mmCIF file of C-alpha atoms in Angstrom:
data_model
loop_
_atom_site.group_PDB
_atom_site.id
_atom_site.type_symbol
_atom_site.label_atom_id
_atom_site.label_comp_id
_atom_site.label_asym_id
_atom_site.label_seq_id
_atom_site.Cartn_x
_atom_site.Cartn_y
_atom_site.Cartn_z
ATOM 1 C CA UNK A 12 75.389 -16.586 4.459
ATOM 2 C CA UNK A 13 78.103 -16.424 7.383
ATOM 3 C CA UNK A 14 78.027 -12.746 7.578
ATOM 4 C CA UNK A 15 73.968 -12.358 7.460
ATOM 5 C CA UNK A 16 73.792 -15.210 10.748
ATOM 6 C CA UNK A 17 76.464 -13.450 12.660
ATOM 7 C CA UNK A 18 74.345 -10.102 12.174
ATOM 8 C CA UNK A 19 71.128 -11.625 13.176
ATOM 9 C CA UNK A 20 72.760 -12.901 16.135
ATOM 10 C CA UNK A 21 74.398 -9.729 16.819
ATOM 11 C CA UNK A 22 70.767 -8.457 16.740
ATOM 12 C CA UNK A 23 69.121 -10.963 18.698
ATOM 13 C CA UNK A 24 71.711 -10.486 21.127
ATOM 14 C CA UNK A 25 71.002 -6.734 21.206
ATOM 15 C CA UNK A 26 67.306 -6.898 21.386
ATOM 16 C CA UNK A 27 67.736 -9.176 24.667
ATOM 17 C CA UNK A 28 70.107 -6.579 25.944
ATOM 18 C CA UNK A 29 68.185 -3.677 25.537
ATOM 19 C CA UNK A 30 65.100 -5.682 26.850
ATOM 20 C CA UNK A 31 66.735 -6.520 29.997
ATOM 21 C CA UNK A 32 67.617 -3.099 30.851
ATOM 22 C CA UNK A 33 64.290 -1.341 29.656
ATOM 23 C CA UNK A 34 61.427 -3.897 30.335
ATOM 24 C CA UNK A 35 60.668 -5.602 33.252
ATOM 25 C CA UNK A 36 59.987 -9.007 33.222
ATOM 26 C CA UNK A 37 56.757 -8.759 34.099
ATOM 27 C CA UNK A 38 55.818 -6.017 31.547
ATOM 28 C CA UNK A 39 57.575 -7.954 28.569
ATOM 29 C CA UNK A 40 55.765 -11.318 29.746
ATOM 30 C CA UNK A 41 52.443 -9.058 29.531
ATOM 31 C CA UNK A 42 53.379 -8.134 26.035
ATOM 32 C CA UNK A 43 54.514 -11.764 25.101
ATOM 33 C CA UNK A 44 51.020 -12.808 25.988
ATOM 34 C CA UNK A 45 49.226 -10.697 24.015
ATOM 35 C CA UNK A 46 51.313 -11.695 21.250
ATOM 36 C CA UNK A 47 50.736 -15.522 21.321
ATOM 37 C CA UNK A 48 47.070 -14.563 21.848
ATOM 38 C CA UNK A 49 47.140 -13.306 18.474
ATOM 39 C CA UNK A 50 49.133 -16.290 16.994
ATOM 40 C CA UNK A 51 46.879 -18.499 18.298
ATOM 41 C CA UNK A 52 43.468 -17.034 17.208
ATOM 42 C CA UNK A 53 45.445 -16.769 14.209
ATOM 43 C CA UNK A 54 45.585 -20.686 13.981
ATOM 44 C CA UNK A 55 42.564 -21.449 15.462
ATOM 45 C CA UNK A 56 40.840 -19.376 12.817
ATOM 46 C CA UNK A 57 43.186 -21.360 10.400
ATOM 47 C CA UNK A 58 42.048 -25.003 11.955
ATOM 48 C CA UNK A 59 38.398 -24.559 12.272
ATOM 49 C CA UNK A 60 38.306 -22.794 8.221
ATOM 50 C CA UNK A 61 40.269 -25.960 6.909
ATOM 51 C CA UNK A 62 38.269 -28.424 8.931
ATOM 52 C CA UNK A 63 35.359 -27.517 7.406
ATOM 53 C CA UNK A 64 36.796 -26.654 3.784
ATOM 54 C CA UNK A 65 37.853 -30.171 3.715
ATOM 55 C CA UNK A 66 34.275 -31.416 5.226
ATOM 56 C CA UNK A 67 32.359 -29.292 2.226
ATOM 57 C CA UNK A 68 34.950 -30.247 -0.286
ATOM 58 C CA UNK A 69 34.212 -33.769 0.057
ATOM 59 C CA UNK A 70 30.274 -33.602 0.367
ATOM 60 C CA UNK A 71 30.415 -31.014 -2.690
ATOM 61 C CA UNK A 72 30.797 -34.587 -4.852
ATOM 62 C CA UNK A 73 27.646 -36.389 -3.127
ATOM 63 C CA UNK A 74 24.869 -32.982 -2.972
ATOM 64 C CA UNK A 75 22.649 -34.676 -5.361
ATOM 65 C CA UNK A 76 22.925 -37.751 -3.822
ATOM 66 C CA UNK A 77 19.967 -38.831 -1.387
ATOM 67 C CA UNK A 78 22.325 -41.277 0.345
ATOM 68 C CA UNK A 79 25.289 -40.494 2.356
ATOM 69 C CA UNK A 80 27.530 -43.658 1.673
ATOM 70 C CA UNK A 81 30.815 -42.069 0.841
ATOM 71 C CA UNK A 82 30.457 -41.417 4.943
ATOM 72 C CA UNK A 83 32.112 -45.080 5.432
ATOM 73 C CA UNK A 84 35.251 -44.513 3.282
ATOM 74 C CA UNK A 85 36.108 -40.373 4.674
ATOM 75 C CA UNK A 86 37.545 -41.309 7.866
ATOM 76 C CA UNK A 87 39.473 -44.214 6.882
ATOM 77 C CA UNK A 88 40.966 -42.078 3.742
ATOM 78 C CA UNK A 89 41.469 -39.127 7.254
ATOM 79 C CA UNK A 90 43.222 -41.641 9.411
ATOM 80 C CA UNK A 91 45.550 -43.320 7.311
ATOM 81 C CA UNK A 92 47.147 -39.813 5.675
ATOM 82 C CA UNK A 93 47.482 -38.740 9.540
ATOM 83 C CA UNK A 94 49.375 -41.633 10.259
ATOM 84 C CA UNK A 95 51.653 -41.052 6.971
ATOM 85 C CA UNK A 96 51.585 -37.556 7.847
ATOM 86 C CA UNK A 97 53.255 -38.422 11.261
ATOM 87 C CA UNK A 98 55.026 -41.250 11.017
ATOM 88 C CA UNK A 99 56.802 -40.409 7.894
ATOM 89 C CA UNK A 100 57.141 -36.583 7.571
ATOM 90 C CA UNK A 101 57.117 -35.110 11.540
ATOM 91 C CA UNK A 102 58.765 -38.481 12.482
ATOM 92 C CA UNK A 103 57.657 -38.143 16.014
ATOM 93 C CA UNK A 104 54.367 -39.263 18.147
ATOM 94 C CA UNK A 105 52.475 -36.099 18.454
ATOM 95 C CA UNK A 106 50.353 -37.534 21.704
ATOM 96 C CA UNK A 107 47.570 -35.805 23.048
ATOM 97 C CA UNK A 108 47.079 -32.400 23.808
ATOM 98 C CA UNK A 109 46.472 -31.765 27.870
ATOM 99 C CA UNK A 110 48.372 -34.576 28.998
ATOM 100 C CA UNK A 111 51.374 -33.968 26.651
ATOM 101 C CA UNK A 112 51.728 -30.275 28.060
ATOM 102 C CA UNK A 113 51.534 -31.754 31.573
ATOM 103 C CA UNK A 114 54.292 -33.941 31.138
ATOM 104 C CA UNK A 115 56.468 -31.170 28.971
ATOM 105 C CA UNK A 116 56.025 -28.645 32.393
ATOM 106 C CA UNK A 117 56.625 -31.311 35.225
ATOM 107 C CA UNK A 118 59.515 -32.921 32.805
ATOM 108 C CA UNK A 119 61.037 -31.327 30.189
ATOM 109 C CA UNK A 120 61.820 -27.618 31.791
ATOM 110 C CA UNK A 121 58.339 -26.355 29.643
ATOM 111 C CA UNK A 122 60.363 -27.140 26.303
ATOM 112 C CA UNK A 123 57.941 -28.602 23.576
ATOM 113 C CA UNK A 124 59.154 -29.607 20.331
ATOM 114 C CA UNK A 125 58.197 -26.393 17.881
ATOM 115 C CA UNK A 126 56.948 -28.912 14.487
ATOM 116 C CA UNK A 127 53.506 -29.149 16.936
ATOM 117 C CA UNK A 128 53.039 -25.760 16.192
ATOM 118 C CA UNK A 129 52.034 -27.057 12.451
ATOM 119 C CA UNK A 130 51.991 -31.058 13.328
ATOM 120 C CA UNK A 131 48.734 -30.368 15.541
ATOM 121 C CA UNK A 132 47.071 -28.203 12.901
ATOM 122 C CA UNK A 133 47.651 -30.442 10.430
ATOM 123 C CA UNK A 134 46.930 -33.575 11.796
ATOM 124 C CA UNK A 135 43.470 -32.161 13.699
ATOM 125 C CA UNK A 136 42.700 -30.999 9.834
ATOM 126 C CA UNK A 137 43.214 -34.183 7.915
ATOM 127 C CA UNK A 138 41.356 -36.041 10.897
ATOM 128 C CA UNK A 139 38.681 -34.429 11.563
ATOM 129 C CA UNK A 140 38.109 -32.797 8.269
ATOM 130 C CA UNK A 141 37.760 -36.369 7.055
ATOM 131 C CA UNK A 142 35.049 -37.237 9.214
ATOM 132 C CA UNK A 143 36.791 -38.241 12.782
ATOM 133 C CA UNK A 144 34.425 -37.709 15.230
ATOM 134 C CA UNK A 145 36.666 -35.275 17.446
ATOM 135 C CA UNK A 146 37.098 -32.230 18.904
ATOM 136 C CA UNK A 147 39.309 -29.038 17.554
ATOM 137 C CA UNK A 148 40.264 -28.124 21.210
ATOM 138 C CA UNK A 149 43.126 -30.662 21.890
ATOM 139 C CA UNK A 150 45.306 -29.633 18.667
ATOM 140 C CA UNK A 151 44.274 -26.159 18.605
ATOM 141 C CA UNK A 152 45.739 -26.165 22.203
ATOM 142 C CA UNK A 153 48.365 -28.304 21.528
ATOM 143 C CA UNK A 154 49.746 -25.944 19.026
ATOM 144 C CA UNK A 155 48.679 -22.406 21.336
ATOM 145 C CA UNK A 156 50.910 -24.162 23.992
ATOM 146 C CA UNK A 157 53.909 -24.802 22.125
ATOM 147 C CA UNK A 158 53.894 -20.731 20.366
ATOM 148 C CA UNK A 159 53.984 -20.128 24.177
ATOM 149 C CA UNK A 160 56.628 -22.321 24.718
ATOM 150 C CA UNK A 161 58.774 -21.879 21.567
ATOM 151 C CA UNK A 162 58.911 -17.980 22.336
ATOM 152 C CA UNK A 163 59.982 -18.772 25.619
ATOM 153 C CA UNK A 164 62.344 -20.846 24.701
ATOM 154 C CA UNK A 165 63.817 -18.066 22.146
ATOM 155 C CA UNK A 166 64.086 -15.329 24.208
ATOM 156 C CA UNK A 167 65.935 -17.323 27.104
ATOM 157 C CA UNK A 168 63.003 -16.881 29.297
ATOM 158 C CA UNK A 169 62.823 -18.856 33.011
ATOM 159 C CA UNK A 170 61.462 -22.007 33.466
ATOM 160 C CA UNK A 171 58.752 -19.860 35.542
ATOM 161 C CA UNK A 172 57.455 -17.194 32.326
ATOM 162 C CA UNK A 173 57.991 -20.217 29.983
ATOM 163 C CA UNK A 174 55.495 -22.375 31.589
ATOM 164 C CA UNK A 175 53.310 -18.847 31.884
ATOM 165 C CA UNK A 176 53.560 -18.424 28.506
ATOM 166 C CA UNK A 177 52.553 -22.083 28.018
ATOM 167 C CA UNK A 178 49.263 -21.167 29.667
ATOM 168 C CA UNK A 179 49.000 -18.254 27.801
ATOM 169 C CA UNK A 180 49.615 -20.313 24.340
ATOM 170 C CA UNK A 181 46.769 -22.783 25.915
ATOM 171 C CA UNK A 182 44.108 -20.158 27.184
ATOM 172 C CA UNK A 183 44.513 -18.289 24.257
ATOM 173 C CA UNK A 184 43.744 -21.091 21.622
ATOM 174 C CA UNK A 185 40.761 -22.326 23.747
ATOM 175 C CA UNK A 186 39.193 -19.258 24.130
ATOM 176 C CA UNK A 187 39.448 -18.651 20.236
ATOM 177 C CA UNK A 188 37.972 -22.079 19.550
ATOM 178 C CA UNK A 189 34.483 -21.147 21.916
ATOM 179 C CA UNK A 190 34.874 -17.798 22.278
ATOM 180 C CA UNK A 191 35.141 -17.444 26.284
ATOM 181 C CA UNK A 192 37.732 -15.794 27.401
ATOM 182 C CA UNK A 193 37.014 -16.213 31.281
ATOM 183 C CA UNK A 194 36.033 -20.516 30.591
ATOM 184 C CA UNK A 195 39.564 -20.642 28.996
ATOM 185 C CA UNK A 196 41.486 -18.534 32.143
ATOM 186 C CA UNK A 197 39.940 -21.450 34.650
ATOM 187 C CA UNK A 198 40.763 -24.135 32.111
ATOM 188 C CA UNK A 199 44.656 -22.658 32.493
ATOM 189 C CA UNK A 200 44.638 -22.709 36.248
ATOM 190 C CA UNK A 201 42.424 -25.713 37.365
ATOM 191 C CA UNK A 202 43.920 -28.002 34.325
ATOM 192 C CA UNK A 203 47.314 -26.468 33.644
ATOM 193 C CA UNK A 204 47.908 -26.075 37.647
ATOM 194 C CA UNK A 205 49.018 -22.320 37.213
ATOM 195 C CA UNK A 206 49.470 -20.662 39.977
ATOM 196 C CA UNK A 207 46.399 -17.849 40.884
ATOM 197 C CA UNK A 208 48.172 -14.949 41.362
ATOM 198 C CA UNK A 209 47.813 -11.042 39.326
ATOM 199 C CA UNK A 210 51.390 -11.697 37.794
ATOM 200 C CA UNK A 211 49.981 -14.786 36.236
ATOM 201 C CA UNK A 212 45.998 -13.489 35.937
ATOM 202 C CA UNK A 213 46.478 -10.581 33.926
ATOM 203 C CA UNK A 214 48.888 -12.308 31.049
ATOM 204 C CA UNK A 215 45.874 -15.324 30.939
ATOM 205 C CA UNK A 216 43.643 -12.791 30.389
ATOM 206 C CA UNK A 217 45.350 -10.390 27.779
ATOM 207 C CA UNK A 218 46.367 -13.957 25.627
ATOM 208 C CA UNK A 219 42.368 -15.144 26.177
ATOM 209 C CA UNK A 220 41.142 -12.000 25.051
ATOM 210 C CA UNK A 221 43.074 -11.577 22.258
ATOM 211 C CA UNK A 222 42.544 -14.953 20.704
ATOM 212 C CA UNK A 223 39.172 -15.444 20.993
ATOM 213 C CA UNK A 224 38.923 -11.462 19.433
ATOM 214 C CA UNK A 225 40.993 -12.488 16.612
ATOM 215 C CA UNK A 226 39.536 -15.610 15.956
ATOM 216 C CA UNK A 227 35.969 -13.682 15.139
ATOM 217 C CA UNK A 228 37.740 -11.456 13.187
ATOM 218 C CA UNK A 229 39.592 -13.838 10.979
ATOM 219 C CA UNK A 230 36.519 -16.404 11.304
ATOM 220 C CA UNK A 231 32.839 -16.164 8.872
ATOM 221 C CA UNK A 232 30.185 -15.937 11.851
ATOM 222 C CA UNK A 233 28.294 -18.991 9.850
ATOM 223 C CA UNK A 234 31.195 -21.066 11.444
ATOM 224 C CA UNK A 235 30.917 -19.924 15.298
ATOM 225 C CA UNK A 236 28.392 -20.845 18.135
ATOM 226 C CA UNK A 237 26.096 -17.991 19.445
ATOM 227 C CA UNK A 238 23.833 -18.224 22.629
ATOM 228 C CA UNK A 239 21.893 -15.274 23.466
ATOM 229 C CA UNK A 240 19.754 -15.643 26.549
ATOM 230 C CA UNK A 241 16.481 -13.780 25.640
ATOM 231 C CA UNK A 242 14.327 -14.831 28.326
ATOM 232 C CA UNK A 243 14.600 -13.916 31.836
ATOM 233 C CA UNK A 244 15.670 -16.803 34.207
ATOM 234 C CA UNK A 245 12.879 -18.346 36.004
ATOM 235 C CA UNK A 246 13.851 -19.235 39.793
ATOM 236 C CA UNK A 247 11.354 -22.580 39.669
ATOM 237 C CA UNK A 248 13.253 -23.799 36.887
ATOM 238 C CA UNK A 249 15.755 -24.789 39.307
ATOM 239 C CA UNK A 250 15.573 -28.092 39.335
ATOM 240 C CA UNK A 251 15.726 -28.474 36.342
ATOM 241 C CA UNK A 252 19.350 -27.149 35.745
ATOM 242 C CA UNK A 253 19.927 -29.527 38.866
ATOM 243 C CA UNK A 254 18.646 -32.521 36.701
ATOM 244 C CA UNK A 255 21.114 -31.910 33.953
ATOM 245 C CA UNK A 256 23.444 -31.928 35.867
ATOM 246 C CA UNK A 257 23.286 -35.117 37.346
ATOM 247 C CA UNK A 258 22.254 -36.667 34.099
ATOM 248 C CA UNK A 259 25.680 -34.462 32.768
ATOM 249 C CA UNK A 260 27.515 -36.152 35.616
ATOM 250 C CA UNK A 261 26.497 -39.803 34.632
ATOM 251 C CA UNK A 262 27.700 -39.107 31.032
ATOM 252 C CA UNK A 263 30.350 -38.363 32.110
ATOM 253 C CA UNK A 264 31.056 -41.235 34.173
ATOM 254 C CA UNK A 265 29.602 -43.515 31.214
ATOM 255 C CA UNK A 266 32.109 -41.295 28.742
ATOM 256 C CA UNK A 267 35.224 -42.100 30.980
ATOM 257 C CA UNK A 268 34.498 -46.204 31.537
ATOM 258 C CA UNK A 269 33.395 -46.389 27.761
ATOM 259 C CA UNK A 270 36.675 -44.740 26.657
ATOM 260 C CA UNK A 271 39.125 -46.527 28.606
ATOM 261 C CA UNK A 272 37.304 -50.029 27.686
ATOM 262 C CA UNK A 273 37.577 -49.368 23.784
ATOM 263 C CA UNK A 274 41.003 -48.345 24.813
ATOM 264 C CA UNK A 275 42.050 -51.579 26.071
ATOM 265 C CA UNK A 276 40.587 -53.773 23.194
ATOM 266 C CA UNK A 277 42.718 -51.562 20.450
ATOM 267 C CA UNK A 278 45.703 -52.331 22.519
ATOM 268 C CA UNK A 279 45.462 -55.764 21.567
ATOM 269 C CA UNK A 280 46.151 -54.542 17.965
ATOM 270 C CA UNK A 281 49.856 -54.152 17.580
ATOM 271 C CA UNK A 282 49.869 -52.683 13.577
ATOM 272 C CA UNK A 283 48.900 -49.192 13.391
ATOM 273 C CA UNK A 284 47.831 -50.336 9.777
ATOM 274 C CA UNK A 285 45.196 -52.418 11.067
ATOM 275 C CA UNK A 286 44.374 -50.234 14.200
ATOM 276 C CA UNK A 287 43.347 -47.407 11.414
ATOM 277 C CA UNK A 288 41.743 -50.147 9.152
ATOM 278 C CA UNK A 289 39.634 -51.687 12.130
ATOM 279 C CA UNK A 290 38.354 -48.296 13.744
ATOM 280 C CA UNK A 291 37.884 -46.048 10.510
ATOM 281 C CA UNK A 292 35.692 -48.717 9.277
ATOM 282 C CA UNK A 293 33.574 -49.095 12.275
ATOM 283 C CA UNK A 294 33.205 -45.212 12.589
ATOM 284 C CA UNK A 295 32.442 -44.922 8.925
ATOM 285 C CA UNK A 296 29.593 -47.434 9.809
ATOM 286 C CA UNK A 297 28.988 -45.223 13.016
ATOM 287 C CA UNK A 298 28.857 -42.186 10.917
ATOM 288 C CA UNK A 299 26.322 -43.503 8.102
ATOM 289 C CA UNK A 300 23.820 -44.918 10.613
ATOM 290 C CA UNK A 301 24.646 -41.274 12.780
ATOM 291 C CA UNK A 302 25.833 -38.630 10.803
ATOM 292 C CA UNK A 303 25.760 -35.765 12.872
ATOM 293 C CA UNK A 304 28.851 -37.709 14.826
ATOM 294 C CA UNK A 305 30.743 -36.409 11.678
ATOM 295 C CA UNK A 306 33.536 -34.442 12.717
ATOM 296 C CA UNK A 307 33.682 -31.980 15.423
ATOM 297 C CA UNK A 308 30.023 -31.734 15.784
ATOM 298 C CA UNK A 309 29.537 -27.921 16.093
ATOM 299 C CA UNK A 310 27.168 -28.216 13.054
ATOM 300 C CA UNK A 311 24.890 -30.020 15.237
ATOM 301 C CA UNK A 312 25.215 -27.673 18.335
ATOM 302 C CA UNK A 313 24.151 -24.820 15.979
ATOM 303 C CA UNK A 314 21.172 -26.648 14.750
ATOM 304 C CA UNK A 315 19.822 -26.991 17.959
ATOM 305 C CA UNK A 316 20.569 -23.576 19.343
ATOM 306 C CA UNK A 317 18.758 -21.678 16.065
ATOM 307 C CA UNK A 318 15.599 -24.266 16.636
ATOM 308 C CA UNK A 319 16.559 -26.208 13.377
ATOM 309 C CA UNK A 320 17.402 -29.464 15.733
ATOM 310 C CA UNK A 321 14.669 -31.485 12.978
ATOM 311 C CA UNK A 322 17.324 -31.313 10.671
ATOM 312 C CA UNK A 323 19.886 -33.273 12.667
ATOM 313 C CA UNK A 324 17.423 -36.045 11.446
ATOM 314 C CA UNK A 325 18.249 -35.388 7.534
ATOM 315 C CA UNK A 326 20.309 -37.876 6.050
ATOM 316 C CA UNK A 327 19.217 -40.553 8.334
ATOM 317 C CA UNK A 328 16.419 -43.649 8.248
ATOM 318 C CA UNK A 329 14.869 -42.087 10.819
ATOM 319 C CA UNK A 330 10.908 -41.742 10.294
ATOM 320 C CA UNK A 331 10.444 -37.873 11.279
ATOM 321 C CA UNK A 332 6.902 -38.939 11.440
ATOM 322 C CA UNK A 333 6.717 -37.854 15.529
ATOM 323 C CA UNK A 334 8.869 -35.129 15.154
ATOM 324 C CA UNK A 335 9.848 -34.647 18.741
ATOM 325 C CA UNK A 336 9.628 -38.390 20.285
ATOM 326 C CA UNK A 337 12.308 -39.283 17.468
ATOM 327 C CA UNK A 338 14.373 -36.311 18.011
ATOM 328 C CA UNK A 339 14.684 -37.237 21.713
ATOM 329 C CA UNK A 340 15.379 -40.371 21.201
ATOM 330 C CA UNK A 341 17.818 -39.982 18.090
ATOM 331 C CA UNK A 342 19.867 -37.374 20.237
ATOM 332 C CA UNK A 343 19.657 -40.023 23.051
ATOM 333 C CA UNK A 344 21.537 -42.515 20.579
ATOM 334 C CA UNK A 345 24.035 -39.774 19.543
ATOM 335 C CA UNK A 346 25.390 -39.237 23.538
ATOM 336 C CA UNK A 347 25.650 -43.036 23.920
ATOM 337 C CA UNK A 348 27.716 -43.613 20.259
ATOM 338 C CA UNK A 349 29.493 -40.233 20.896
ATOM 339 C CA UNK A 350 32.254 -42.129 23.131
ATOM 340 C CA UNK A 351 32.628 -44.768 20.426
ATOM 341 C CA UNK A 352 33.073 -42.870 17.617
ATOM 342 C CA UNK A 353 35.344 -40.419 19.303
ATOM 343 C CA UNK A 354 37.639 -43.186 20.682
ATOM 344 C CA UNK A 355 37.512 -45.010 17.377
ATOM 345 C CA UNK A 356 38.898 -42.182 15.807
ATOM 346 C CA UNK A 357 41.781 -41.134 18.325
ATOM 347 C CA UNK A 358 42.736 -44.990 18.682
ATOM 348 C CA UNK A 359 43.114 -45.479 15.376
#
């Protein structure tokens, strides 16, 4: 066992050698990059297919049923095996995604702990698989981020490439989640606080492009969002874009006092016991009076964007009666309870 470490490390110690006198920096970073691109399509592909394994799975038991009352016991069942998950097998607070990778850059020499590589996946899978009313992005990025880092951190890289690579990891992961490479080089500048340069463009690009490739690849198309503009745009519909997006401005405003207020009432809760009991039960009641706020959501996005939005109405005790009235207003309900459900499920 002695003699087998010693020649690995004889090896690794080669290979960094002969990269330092035959590849640039620049050139191996470029090649690093499209590298983690590929690892993280590969897990994004792997988090969105188990997500919604788990999601049929579970439903598989209930597709006779004309009721949907299992709804109020999935994302307690989801929340309490994350917290086991974490608190007794990774043994460490996994925190969120963005923030997290801010702090690891500005603090900890862009060094993340490697288990978030799997901890992420894992605990984005048994939460929102289960019926938490989140997002893929933040874990999926969590754990493109930390590949970036973790190579980085293996091949003696500078605090510079690591945090690169970081980006990379990041950009990479988000493009393979929605599929936009260019969306997911902005979200590593403006967010991340890269700096816009070629040497730093290129790699962003390569690790985008690459992840969001390999993601389709690896992913059954029934499972990705498509928009395909067949209409030519209309110059006096103007205004309208320009009222969605004040009304998409207000939301947002709503989303961020909403948030922080549910916040503060769950940190009046000191067991994590009863902070999972308390908000899994309210967002299983959330879920059965709303089920389209089950899990990530991109069900419902692809309902409305083939014209099949009536069905976001099955399942529900919602008269259908005035088809688009109760549509309107039933989506309406789902932007306000949106906030709550997602809050209830990352606070608890």
């Amino acid at each position: 066992i002695q003699r087998n470490y010693m020649n690995r490390h004889i090896a690794y110690n080669n290979f960094l050698s002969w990269r330092a006198k035959h590849l640039s920096d620049r050139s191996f970073v470029l090649i690093l990059s499209i590298i983690i691109g590929l690892f993280a399509g590969i897990a994004a592909a792997i988090l969105k297919v188990t997500v919604i394994t788990i999601g049929d799975k579970l439903f598989s038991f209930y597709s006779d049923s004309d009721t949907i009352l299992p709804l109020i016991g999935f994302p307690i069942i989801g929340i309490l095996l994350t917290i086991i998950f974490l608190k007794y097998i990774v043994k460490d607070n996994v925190g969120h995604g963005v923030p997290r990778i801010l702090y690891v850059i500005s603090k900890l020499d862009g060094s993340m702990r490697n288990h978030k590589i799997f901890s992420s996946l894992i605990g984005g899978s048994l939460t929102a698989g289960f019926g938490g009313s989140v997002g893929l992005e933040s874990p999926i990025i969590s754990t493109g981020a930390t590949i970036g880092s973790a190579i980085g951190q293996l091949l003696r890289l500078s605090y510079k490439h690591k945090t690169l690579l970081i980006g990379c990891g990041a950009a990479g992961a988000m493009a393979s989640i929605f599929t936009t490479p260019i969306a997911a080089v902005i979200f590593a500048f403006e967010v991340l606080l890269l700096d816009l340069s070629a040497a730093s463009l290129i790699p962003l690009l390569m690790a985008s492009v690459t992840g969001a490739v390999t993601t389709k690849l690896l992913t059954s198309e029934q499972y990705l969002v498509h928009f395909k503009v067949s209409e030519e745009f209309i110059i006096q519909d103007i205004p309208y874009f320009i009222i969605l997006g004040i009304i998409a401005g207000f939301v947002a405003v709503y989303f961020h006092y909403m948030h922080f207020k549910i916040i503060q009432l769950f940190t009046k809760i000191k067991s994590i016991w009863a902070k999972a009991l308390i908000g899994g039960s309210l967002l299983g009641v959330l879920l059965y009076f709303l089920p389209p706020l089950y899990s990530e959501g991109y069900d419902s996005i692809r309902l409305i964007v083939s014209g099949k939005a009536n069905e976001l109405l099955d399942y529900t005790f919602v008269d259908g009666s005035n088809a688009m009235l109760t549509l309107i207003i039933f989506v309406v309900l789902l932007i306000i309870f949106k906030v709550v459900a997602t809050t209830l499920t990352t606070e608890a």
